[in-house]
Amino acid sequence: MYRSHVMVCGGTGCTSSGSDKIAEAFENQIRTDGLDQEVRVIRTGCFGLCALGPIVVIYPEGSFYSRVKEEDVAEIVNEHLLKGRPVTRLLYDETVENGQVKSLDDTAFYRKQKRVALRNCGVINPENIEEYIAFDGYAALGKVLTEMTPDEVIQCILDSGLRGRGGGGFPTGLKWKFASGNRGQVKKYVCCNADEGDPGAFMDRSVLEGDPHSVIEAMAIAAYAIGADQGYVYVRAEYPIAVHRLQVAIDQAREYGLLGKNIFDTGFNFDLEIKLGAGAFVCGEETALMTSIEGNRGEPRPRPPFPAVKGLFGKPTILNNVETYANIPQIILKGADWFASMGTEKSKGTKVFALGGKIKNTGLVEVPMGTTLREIIEEIGGGIPNGKKFKAAQTGGPSGGCIPASLIDTPIDYDNLVAIGSMMGSGGLIVMDEDTCMVDIAKFFLEFTVDESCGKCTPCRVGTKRLLELLNKITDGKGTMEDLARIEELADFIKSNSLCGLGQTAPNPVLSTLRYFRDEYIEHIQHKRCPAGVCKALLSYKIDPTKCRGCTLCARTCPAGAISGSVKNPHSIDVLKCVKCGACIEKCKFGAISKG
């Protein structure tokens, strides 16, 4: 028994900022101080507050140390672990009030969260199956195999109201029901989509890094429900920590008899394999993913037939994403009514969002469906930094749309987001402030889609390129009002005629920005001006002679030699030479240079 546990975040975010070295430093210092029999260091998954990494939490007190450096470790060990005095200056400031340390659950970031899919992330060692078992791990699998029929499992998931968390929001239980016929007579497969590729999205990766056994257990439950004996997890090779921990978890589950033959002595057989994806965004589409698992080029197939009828290797197959599976064991253990009690009428349970962009508290948040955008941004996210105003939020990545500030009180669920021209997607939520150009944002997501299109169908392969050309024309100052009509006509055609979800949703960022920020498009076209000062072709730099002190720093910085003037006299910019790099603004100490 250990009296204290030092939990060091081992998610990708904290690892990239040096958490491995922090963990090693703790281990060495604890050994040096003779505490290695009393204190244990554990590398966990993501705690959620990615902006504060590297993160260290010490239990049983629950003291939350943020932005820990190697040189801080000795002080934390000597003061906190030896003398029992938390080092308050190194604690996350919101956990310290009047010199007293309060629970992390009482902070603004965690107060409104409800962790279901993320329940074990940051709590357990993801590479130790016994810790997962200690938190009711594999109890749900034991329950379904010994107490429930396959049809009862499917009915439980149906009653819970769980919908797919990968983007489409299709009822999970209904998908399982479609694939459940002819059990024992036909080979079937269970697949997990961990090919998370949306810009700014890292929810599924974090679940695999912090709680891989929850996905394994859920896939085994799904296999029992439909009558499958083989599963595949399709995960990006760019996620090495997730891949490693998932493989460790699979090996441990086999060793414990929780994967393989005759699980729980019930005669049920199920095993799992990892299939690595090479980073093609289109392989997030279910039929393209299955085509890739089969060893072919990842391209979508026409539907119908749907995968539940003819999927992987031509056999009935169900595919859910990581977050969807992470909910399953808790639904089985706590009941469908428990899960359905959270959320809204048509969107039950919770949703994990990767909160990023112009926001104070970037990271992972899990909130009940129906939580408003304002609550997420202002309360959980801590608001917009540097006194800037909230302008828009992008949900659903390249498949979603931009929600303007006027709709900040919209309750977030599947139907509400679709109604305002966006979508849930996998859960990326990118916040934008007043310095963001919405035409440029639409162009950014469309550039991504053009690059990721597999090219199989003409509407997506050619149509998205033509759409991008029109946006480039506008940001280059060459657009016409007729181009807006062309954009809308082309976007509707692409949506209606593309083969898969990538092309069908590619125009969404363009259409949503046109819907809510049409005035910005008009500014670009009619006045050849970018209101946010982002589009280079429309920018001009000026020096205010009343503010310029003639320090010459801007002239010495300019790479194009576009700034001239003598010492202690106002300078000027030659607009024909200016390359609009912005270096002069960054160097000017007197605020004399502006762009517009």
C-alpha positions as CSV (number, residue, x, y, z in Angstrom):
1,M,0.0,0.0,0.0
2,Y,1.2,3.5,-0.9
3,R,0.3,6.5,1.2
4,S,0.5,8.9,-1.8
5,H,0.2,8.6,-5.6
6,V,1.8,11.1,-7.9
7,M,-0.3,11.1,-11.1
8,V,1.7,12.6,-14.0
9,C,-0.3,13.3,-17.2
10,G,1.0,11.0,-20.0
11,G,-1.3,12.2,-22.8
12,T,0.1,13.5,-26.0
13,G,-0.3,17.2,-25.0
14,C,1.6,16.9,-21.7
15,T,4.1,14.4,-23.2
16,S,5.0,17.0,-25.9
17,S,5.8,19.5,-23.2
18,G,8.1,17.2,-21.3
19,S,5.9,15.2,-18.8
20,D,8.0,12.1,-19.3
21,K,11.0,13.9,-17.9
22,I,8.9,15.2,-15.0
23,A,7.8,11.7,-14.1
24,E,11.4,10.4,-14.2
25,A,12.5,13.3,-12.0
26,F,9.8,12.4,-9.5
27,E,10.9,8.8,-9.5
28,N,14.5,9.7,-9.0
29,Q,13.8,12.3,-6.3
30,I,11.4,9.9,-4.4
31,R,14.1,7.2,-4.5
32,T,16.7,9.6,-3.3
33,D,14.6,10.7,-0.4
34,G,13.8,7.1,0.5
35,L,10.1,7.4,-0.2
36,D,9.9,4.7,-2.9
37,Q,8.1,2.3,-0.6
38,E,5.5,5.0,0.4
39,V,4.9,7.0,-2.8
40,R,4.1,5.7,-6.3
41,V,4.4,7.6,-9.6
42,I,1.8,6.8,-12.2
43,R,1.6,8.0,-15.8
44,T,-2.0,8.6,-16.6
45,G,-4.1,9.8,-19.5
46,C,-5.3,13.3,-20.2
47,F,-6.7,15.4,-17.3
48,G,-8.5,17.7,-19.7
49,L,-6.8,21.1,-19.0
50,C,-4.3,20.8,-21.8
51,A,-3.3,24.5,-21.6
52,L,-1.8,23.9,-18.1
53,G,0.6,21.0,-19.0
54,P,2.7,19.3,-17.8
55,I,0.2,18.4,-15.1
56,V,0.8,16.5,-11.8
57,V,-1.9,15.6,-9.4
58,I,-1.0,14.2,-5.9
59,Y,-3.5,12.0,-4.1
60,P,-5.1,11.5,-1.6
61,E,-5.2,15.3,-1.3
62,G,-6.0,15.9,-5.0
63,S,-3.5,18.7,-5.2
64,F,-3.3,19.9,-8.8
65,Y,0.1,21.2,-10.0
66,S,0.2,22.9,-13.4
67,R,3.0,23.8,-15.8
68,V,5.5,21.8,-13.7
69,K,9.2,22.1,-14.5
70,E,11.9,19.6,-13.6
71,E,13.4,22.1,-11.2
72,D,10.1,22.2,-9.3
73,V,10.1,18.5,-8.5
74,A,12.6,18.5,-5.6
75,E,10.5,21.2,-3.8
76,I,7.3,19.3,-4.3
77,V,8.7,16.1,-3.0
78,N,10.5,17.7,0.0
79,E,7.6,20.0,1.0
80,H,4.5,18.1,0.0
81,L,5.4,14.4,0.1
82,L,7.9,14.6,3.0
83,K,6.4,17.4,5.2
84,G,2.8,17.4,4.1
85,R,2.7,21.0,2.9
86,P,1.4,21.5,-0.6
87,V,3.5,24.1,-2.6
88,T,0.7,26.6,-3.2
89,R,2.6,28.8,-5.6
90,L,2.9,25.9,-8.0
91,L,-0.8,24.8,-7.7
92,Y,-3.3,25.7,-10.4
93,D,-4.4,29.1,-9.2
94,E,-8.2,28.3,-9.3
95,T,-7.6,25.5,-6.7
96,V,-6.2,27.9,-4.1
97,E,-8.6,30.3,-2.3
98,N,-7.5,32.4,0.7
99,G,-4.6,30.1,1.2
100,Q,-6.8,27.0,1.3
101,V,-6.6,24.3,-1.4
102,K,-10.0,23.4,-2.8
103,S,-11.1,20.4,-5.0
104,L,-10.5,20.5,-8.7
105,D,-14.2,19.7,-9.1
106,D,-15.0,23.1,-7.7
107,T,-13.1,25.0,-10.4
108,A,-14.9,26.7,-13.3
109,F,-13.4,24.3,-15.8
110,Y,-14.7,21.1,-14.1
111,R,-17.8,22.3,-12.3
112,K,-20.3,21.8,-15.1
113,Q,-18.6,18.8,-16.6
114,K,-20.0,15.2,-16.4
115,R,-17.3,12.7,-17.2
116,V,-18.7,9.4,-18.6
117,A,-16.5,8.7,-21.6
118,L,-13.6,10.3,-19.9
119,R,-14.3,8.8,-16.4
120,N,-11.0,7.0,-16.1
121,C,-8.7,9.4,-18.0
122,G,-6.3,11.0,-15.5
123,V,-7.5,8.5,-12.8
124,I,-5.9,5.2,-13.7
125,N,-2.7,3.9,-15.2
126,P,-3.9,3.0,-18.7
127,E,-1.2,0.3,-19.0
128,N,-2.4,-1.6,-15.9
129,I,-5.5,-3.8,-16.4
130,E,-5.9,-4.3,-12.7
131,E,-6.5,-0.6,-12.2
132,Y,-9.2,-0.7,-14.8
133,I,-10.8,-3.7,-13.1
134,A,-10.6,-1.9,-9.8
135,F,-12.9,0.8,-11.3
136,D,-15.6,-1.8,-12.4
137,G,-13.7,-2.7,-15.5
138,Y,-15.0,-5.7,-17.4
139,A,-17.9,-6.0,-15.0
140,A,-20.3,-4.9,-17.8
141,L,-18.9,-7.7,-20.1
142,G,-19.3,-10.2,-17.3
143,K,-22.9,-9.0,-16.8
144,V,-24.0,-9.3,-20.5
145,L,-22.3,-12.7,-20.9
146,T,-23.8,-14.3,-17.8
147,E,-27.1,-12.4,-17.2
148,M,-28.3,-10.9,-20.5
149,T,-29.3,-12.2,-23.9
150,P,-27.9,-10.5,-27.0
151,D,-31.3,-9.0,-27.8
152,E,-31.5,-7.6,-24.2
153,V,-28.1,-5.9,-24.7
154,I,-29.3,-4.3,-27.9
155,Q,-32.6,-3.2,-26.3
156,C,-30.6,-1.6,-23.4
157,I,-28.5,0.4,-25.8
158,L,-31.7,1.4,-27.7
159,D,-33.4,2.5,-24.5
160,S,-30.4,4.6,-23.5
161,G,-30.8,6.8,-26.6
162,L,-27.1,6.6,-27.3
163,R,-26.3,8.1,-30.7
164,G,-23.0,7.7,-32.6
165,R,-20.4,10.2,-31.4
166,G,-18.4,10.1,-34.7
167,G,-20.5,12.8,-36.5
168,G,-23.6,11.3,-38.0
169,G,-25.5,10.8,-34.7
170,F,-27.1,7.5,-35.9
171,P,-28.7,5.6,-33.0
172,T,-26.2,3.0,-31.8
173,G,-28.7,0.4,-30.7
174,L,-30.4,0.5,-34.1
175,K,-27.1,0.0,-35.9
176,W,-26.5,-3.1,-33.8
177,K,-30.0,-4.4,-34.3
178,F,-29.6,-4.2,-38.1
179,A,-26.5,-6.4,-37.9
180,S,-27.8,-8.8,-35.4
181,G,-29.7,-11.3,-37.7
182,N,-28.4,-14.8,-38.4
183,R,-26.2,-15.0,-35.3
184,G,-23.9,-18.0,-35.4
185,Q,-24.7,-18.6,-39.1
186,V,-22.7,-15.8,-40.8
187,K,-19.3,-14.4,-40.1
188,K,-19.5,-10.9,-38.6
189,Y,-17.1,-8.1,-37.6
190,V,-17.0,-5.3,-35.0
191,C,-14.9,-2.3,-36.0
192,C,-13.8,0.8,-34.1
193,N,-13.1,4.1,-35.9
194,A,-10.1,5.7,-34.2
195,D,-9.1,7.5,-37.4
196,E,-9.7,10.9,-35.8
197,G,-8.6,13.4,-38.5
198,D,-10.5,16.7,-38.0
199,P,-8.2,19.7,-37.4
200,G,-8.2,20.5,-33.7
201,A,-9.9,17.2,-32.6
202,F,-8.2,14.9,-30.1
203,M,-11.0,13.3,-28.1
204,D,-10.8,9.7,-29.3
205,R,-7.0,9.7,-29.2
206,S,-7.2,10.8,-25.5
207,V,-9.6,8.1,-24.6
208,L,-7.3,5.4,-26.1
209,E,-4.4,7.0,-24.3
210,G,-6.1,7.2,-21.0
211,D,-8.6,4.3,-20.9
212,P,-8.1,1.8,-23.7
213,H,-9.8,-1.1,-21.9
214,S,-13.1,0.7,-22.0
215,V,-13.1,0.4,-25.8
216,I,-12.0,-3.2,-25.7
217,E,-14.7,-4.1,-23.3
218,A,-17.4,-2.3,-25.3
219,M,-16.3,-3.9,-28.5
220,A,-16.6,-7.3,-26.9
221,I,-20.1,-6.4,-25.7
222,A,-21.0,-5.3,-29.2
223,A,-19.7,-8.5,-30.6
224,Y,-21.8,-10.6,-28.2
225,A,-24.9,-8.5,-29.2
226,I,-24.6,-9.1,-32.9
227,G,-22.9,-12.5,-33.0
228,A,-19.4,-11.5,-34.1
229,D,-16.1,-13.1,-33.1
230,Q,-13.5,-10.7,-34.6
231,G,-12.9,-7.0,-34.2
232,Y,-10.6,-4.3,-35.6
233,V,-9.5,-1.0,-34.3
234,Y,-8.5,1.3,-37.1
235,V,-6.2,3.9,-35.6
236,R,-3.9,6.5,-37.1
237,A,-0.2,5.6,-37.1
238,E,0.5,9.3,-36.1
239,Y,-0.9,8.5,-32.6
240,P,2.0,6.4,-31.3
241,I,1.1,6.7,-27.6
242,A,-2.5,5.6,-28.3
243,V,-1.4,2.7,-30.5
244,H,1.1,1.5,-27.8
245,R,-1.3,1.7,-24.9
246,L,-4.1,0.0,-26.9
247,Q,-1.8,-2.8,-27.9
248,V,-0.6,-3.2,-24.2
249,A,-4.3,-3.3,-23.2
250,I,-5.2,-5.9,-25.8
251,D,-2.3,-8.1,-24.8
252,Q,-3.3,-7.8,-21.1
253,A,-7.0,-8.6,-21.9
254,R,-5.9,-11.8,-23.7
255,E,-3.6,-12.8,-20.8
256,Y,-6.5,-12.3,-18.4
257,G,-8.9,-14.4,-20.6
258,L,-11.0,-11.3,-21.4
259,L,-10.2,-11.6,-25.1
260,G,-9.9,-14.9,-27.1
261,K,-11.7,-18.2,-26.6
262,N,-14.4,-19.0,-24.1
263,I,-14.5,-15.7,-22.3
264,F,-15.9,-16.0,-18.7
265,D,-16.4,-19.8,-19.5
266,T,-19.5,-18.9,-21.5
267,G,-18.4,-20.2,-24.8
268,F,-18.2,-16.7,-26.2
269,N,-15.2,-16.1,-28.5
270,F,-13.9,-12.6,-29.5
271,D,-10.5,-11.2,-30.4
272,L,-9.2,-7.9,-31.5
273,E,-6.5,-6.5,-33.9
274,I,-5.1,-3.1,-34.5
275,K,-5.0,-1.8,-38.1
276,L,-2.9,1.3,-38.6
277,G,-4.1,4.1,-40.9
278,A,-1.8,6.3,-42.9
279,G,-3.6,9.5,-42.2
280,A,-6.1,9.8,-45.0
281,F,-9.0,11.9,-43.7
282,V,-11.4,10.0,-46.1
283,C,-10.8,6.8,-44.1
284,G,-12.9,8.2,-41.3
285,E,-15.9,7.4,-43.6
286,E,-17.1,3.9,-42.7
287,T,-16.9,2.2,-46.1
288,A,-13.5,3.8,-46.9
289,L,-12.2,2.6,-43.5
290,M,-13.3,-0.9,-44.2
291,T,-11.8,-0.9,-47.7
292,S,-8.5,0.2,-46.1
293,I,-8.6,-2.6,-43.5
294,E,-9.1,-5.0,-46.4
295,G,-5.7,-3.9,-47.8
296,N,-7.0,-1.7,-50.6
297,R,-6.8,2.0,-51.3
298,G,-9.1,3.9,-48.8
299,E,-12.0,4.9,-51.0
300,P,-15.7,5.0,-50.1
301,R,-18.2,2.5,-51.6
302,P,-21.8,3.3,-52.7
303,R,-24.5,2.7,-50.1
304,P,-26.7,0.7,-50.0
305,P,-25.8,-2.0,-49.2
306,F,-24.9,-0.6,-45.8
307,P,-22.1,-2.2,-43.7
308,A,-24.7,-3.9,-41.3
309,V,-25.6,-6.0,-44.3
310,K,-22.4,-6.1,-46.4
311,G,-19.4,-4.5,-44.7
312,L,-15.9,-5.7,-44.0
313,F,-14.8,-8.5,-46.4
314,G,-18.4,-8.5,-47.6
315,K,-19.8,-9.6,-44.2
316,P,-22.2,-7.8,-41.8
317,T,-20.2,-5.3,-39.8
318,I,-20.9,-2.6,-37.2
319,L,-18.6,0.4,-36.9
320,N,-18.7,2.9,-34.0
321,N,-16.1,5.5,-32.9
322,V,-14.0,5.5,-29.8
323,E,-16.2,7.8,-27.7
324,T,-19.4,5.9,-28.6
325,Y,-17.8,2.6,-27.3
326,A,-16.5,4.4,-24.2
327,N,-20.1,5.0,-23.0
328,I,-21.2,1.4,-23.4
329,P,-19.9,-0.3,-20.3
330,Q,-21.4,2.4,-18.0
331,I,-24.8,2.1,-19.8
332,I,-24.8,-1.6,-19.1
333,L,-23.7,-1.3,-15.5
334,K,-25.8,1.8,-14.5
335,G,-28.8,1.2,-16.8
336,A,-30.4,2.8,-19.8
337,D,-32.5,5.1,-17.7
338,W,-29.4,6.5,-16.0
339,F,-27.8,7.5,-19.3
340,A,-31.1,8.8,-20.8
341,S,-31.6,11.0,-17.8
342,M,-28.7,13.2,-19.1
343,G,-29.0,15.4,-22.2
344,T,-32.0,16.5,-24.2
345,E,-35.0,14.7,-25.6
346,K,-33.4,13.6,-28.8
347,S,-29.7,13.8,-27.8
348,K,-29.1,11.7,-24.6
349,G,-26.0,11.5,-22.5
350,T,-22.8,13.6,-22.6
351,K,-20.5,14.8,-25.4
352,V,-16.7,15.3,-25.3
353,F,-15.4,18.4,-27.1
354,A,-11.8,19.3,-27.9
355,L,-11.9,23.0,-27.0
356,G,-9.3,25.0,-28.9
357,G,-8.6,28.3,-30.7
358,K,-8.9,31.7,-29.1
359,I,-9.9,30.5,-25.6
360,K,-8.3,30.6,-22.2
361,N,-8.8,26.9,-21.1
362,T,-7.9,24.8,-24.1
363,G,-8.4,21.1,-23.7
364,L,-11.0,18.3,-23.3
365,V,-14.4,18.9,-21.9
366,E,-17.3,16.5,-21.4
367,V,-20.7,18.1,-20.8
368,P,-24.3,16.9,-20.9
369,M,-26.0,17.4,-24.2
370,G,-28.0,20.6,-24.2
371,T,-25.2,22.6,-22.5
372,T,-25.1,26.0,-24.2
373,L,-22.2,27.3,-26.2
374,R,-22.0,30.3,-23.8
375,E,-21.5,27.9,-20.8
376,I,-18.7,26.1,-22.6
377,I,-16.9,29.2,-23.8
378,E,-17.4,31.6,-20.9
379,E,-17.6,29.4,-17.9
380,I,-15.7,26.2,-18.7
381,G,-13.4,27.7,-21.3
382,G,-12.7,30.8,-19.2
383,G,-13.6,33.2,-22.0
384,I,-11.6,34.9,-24.8
385,P,-8.1,36.0,-23.9
386,N,-6.6,39.5,-24.2
387,G,-10.0,41.3,-23.8
388,K,-11.1,40.3,-27.3
389,K,-14.7,39.6,-28.3
390,F,-16.1,36.2,-29.2
391,K,-16.9,36.1,-32.9
392,A,-17.7,32.5,-33.8
393,A,-17.2,28.9,-33.0
394,Q,-16.5,26.1,-35.5
395,T,-18.0,22.7,-34.7
396,G,-17.7,19.6,-36.7
397,G,-14.4,20.4,-38.3
398,P,-14.3,20.5,-42.2
399,S,-17.8,18.9,-42.2
400,G,-19.3,21.4,-39.8
401,G,-20.1,25.1,-39.8
402,C,-19.5,28.4,-37.9
403,I,-21.8,29.5,-35.2
404,P,-21.9,33.3,-34.8
405,A,-21.9,35.2,-31.5
406,S,-25.6,35.9,-31.9
407,L,-26.3,32.2,-31.4
408,I,-24.0,31.7,-28.4
409,D,-27.0,30.7,-26.2
410,T,-27.8,27.7,-28.5
411,P,-28.1,24.4,-26.5
412,I,-25.6,22.1,-28.2
413,D,-27.1,18.8,-29.4
414,Y,-27.4,17.1,-32.8
415,D,-30.6,18.6,-34.0
416,N,-29.9,22.2,-32.9
417,L,-26.5,22.3,-34.6
418,V,-28.0,21.0,-37.9
419,A,-30.8,23.6,-37.7
420,I,-28.3,26.5,-37.5
421,G,-26.1,25.1,-40.4
422,S,-23.5,23.2,-38.4
423,M,-23.1,19.7,-37.0
424,M,-21.8,17.9,-34.0
425,G,-19.1,16.1,-35.9
426,S,-16.6,14.1,-33.8
427,G,-16.4,17.0,-31.3
428,G,-13.9,19.6,-32.3
429,L,-14.9,23.0,-31.1
430,I,-12.6,25.9,-32.3
431,V,-13.3,29.3,-30.9
432,M,-12.6,32.5,-32.9
433,D,-12.3,36.1,-31.8
434,E,-12.7,39.4,-33.6
435,D,-9.3,39.1,-35.3
436,T,-10.5,36.1,-37.4
437,C,-11.5,36.5,-41.0
438,M,-14.4,34.3,-41.7
439,V,-13.7,34.1,-45.5
440,D,-10.2,32.9,-44.6
441,I,-11.6,30.3,-42.2
442,A,-13.9,28.9,-44.9
443,K,-10.9,28.8,-47.2
444,F,-8.8,27.0,-44.6
445,F,-11.3,24.1,-44.1
446,L,-11.9,23.8,-47.8
447,E,-8.2,23.6,-48.5
448,F,-8.1,20.7,-46.1
449,T,-11.0,19.0,-47.8
450,V,-9.5,19.5,-51.3
451,D,-6.3,18.0,-50.1
452,E,-8.0,15.0,-48.4
453,S,-10.5,14.1,-51.1
454,C,-9.8,10.6,-52.4
455,G,-10.8,11.7,-55.9
456,K,-13.2,8.9,-56.6
457,C,-16.2,11.0,-57.5
458,T,-16.2,14.1,-59.7
459,P,-18.4,16.4,-57.6
460,C,-15.9,16.2,-54.7
461,R,-12.7,15.9,-56.7
462,V,-13.4,18.8,-59.1
463,G,-16.2,20.7,-57.4
464,T,-14.3,21.5,-54.2
465,K,-11.4,22.8,-56.2
466,R,-13.6,25.1,-58.2
467,L,-15.2,26.2,-54.9
468,L,-11.7,26.9,-53.5
469,E,-10.8,28.9,-56.6
470,L,-13.7,31.2,-56.0
471,L,-12.7,31.8,-52.4
472,N,-9.1,32.5,-53.4
473,K,-10.5,35.0,-56.0
474,I,-12.4,36.8,-53.3
475,T,-9.5,36.9,-50.8
476,D,-7.2,38.1,-53.6
477,G,-9.4,41.1,-54.1
478,K,-10.7,40.0,-57.5
479,G,-14.1,38.7,-56.6
480,T,-17.5,39.9,-57.9
481,M,-20.9,39.7,-56.4
482,E,-21.8,37.1,-59.0
483,D,-19.2,34.9,-57.4
484,L,-21.4,34.6,-54.3
485,A,-24.3,33.1,-56.3
486,R,-21.8,30.8,-58.1
487,I,-20.5,29.6,-54.7
488,E,-24.0,28.8,-53.4
489,E,-25.0,27.0,-56.6
490,L,-21.8,24.9,-56.7
491,A,-21.9,24.1,-53.0
492,D,-25.5,22.8,-53.3
493,F,-24.4,20.6,-56.3
494,I,-21.4,19.2,-54.4
495,K,-23.6,18.4,-51.3
496,S,-26.2,16.6,-53.4
497,N,-24.0,14.6,-55.7
498,S,-20.9,13.5,-53.8
499,L,-20.4,9.8,-53.1
500,C,-19.6,10.0,-49.4
501,G,-19.8,12.2,-46.3
502,L,-16.5,14.0,-47.0
503,G,-17.9,15.6,-50.2
504,Q,-21.4,15.9,-49.0
505,T,-20.4,18.1,-46.1
506,A,-17.3,19.8,-47.6
507,P,-19.3,23.0,-48.5
508,N,-20.7,23.4,-44.9
509,P,-18.0,25.9,-43.6
510,V,-18.5,28.0,-46.8
511,L,-22.3,28.0,-46.6
512,S,-22.4,28.7,-42.9
513,T,-20.0,31.7,-43.1
514,L,-21.9,33.0,-46.1
515,R,-25.1,32.7,-44.1
516,Y,-23.9,34.5,-41.0
517,F,-21.0,36.6,-42.2
518,R,-22.1,37.6,-45.7
519,D,-21.1,41.2,-44.9
520,E,-17.5,40.1,-44.7
521,Y,-17.6,38.6,-48.1
522,I,-19.1,41.8,-49.5
523,E,-16.4,43.9,-47.8
524,H,-13.8,41.7,-49.6
525,I,-15.5,42.0,-52.9
526,Q,-16.9,45.6,-53.0
527,H,-14.4,47.5,-50.9
528,K,-11.3,45.2,-51.4
529,R,-10.9,45.2,-47.7
530,C,-10.5,42.4,-45.1
531,P,-12.2,43.7,-41.9
532,A,-10.1,41.4,-39.7
533,G,-6.8,42.4,-41.4
534,V,-5.9,38.8,-42.3
535,C,-6.1,38.5,-46.1
536,K,-2.6,39.6,-47.3
537,A,-3.7,40.7,-50.8
538,L,-6.1,43.2,-49.3
539,L,-3.8,44.7,-46.7
540,S,-1.9,47.9,-46.7
541,Y,0.5,49.1,-44.0
542,K,0.8,52.7,-42.9
543,I,3.0,54.6,-40.5
544,D,1.3,57.4,-38.4
545,P,3.8,60.3,-38.5
546,T,2.4,61.7,-35.2
547,K,3.4,58.5,-33.4
548,C,6.6,57.6,-35.3
549,R,9.8,58.5,-33.3
550,G,12.2,57.7,-36.1
551,C,13.9,55.0,-34.2
552,T,14.6,53.1,-37.5
553,L,13.9,49.7,-36.0
554,C,11.1,49.0,-38.5
555,A,13.4,49.9,-41.4
556,R,16.1,47.7,-40.2
557,T,13.6,44.9,-39.7
558,C,11.8,45.1,-43.1
559,P,13.1,42.2,-45.4
560,A,12.0,44.1,-48.5
561,G,13.6,47.4,-47.8
562,A,10.2,49.1,-48.2
563,I,10.6,51.5,-45.2
564,S,12.6,54.6,-45.5
565,G,13.3,57.7,-43.3
566,S,16.0,59.3,-41.3
567,V,16.8,59.0,-37.6
568,K,14.4,60.9,-35.3
569,N,12.1,61.7,-38.2
570,P,8.8,60.0,-39.3
571,H,9.3,57.0,-41.6
572,S,7.1,55.9,-44.6
573,I,6.3,52.6,-46.3
574,D,6.5,52.1,-50.1
575,V,3.4,50.1,-50.8
576,L,4.8,48.7,-54.0
577,K,7.8,47.2,-52.3
578,C,5.9,46.0,-49.1
579,V,5.5,42.2,-48.9
580,K,3.0,42.6,-46.1
581,C,4.8,40.2,-43.7
582,G,3.9,42.2,-40.6
583,A,7.5,42.2,-39.2
584,C,7.4,46.0,-38.8
585,I,4.3,46.0,-36.6
586,E,5.8,43.4,-34.3
587,K,9.0,45.5,-33.9
588,C,7.4,49.0,-33.5
589,K,7.4,50.0,-29.8
590,F,5.3,53.0,-30.3
591,G,2.2,51.6,-32.1
592,A,2.8,53.8,-35.1
593,I,2.2,51.2,-37.7
594,S,-1.2,49.9,-38.6
595,K,-2.7,47.6,-41.2
596,G,-6.0,47.8,-42.9
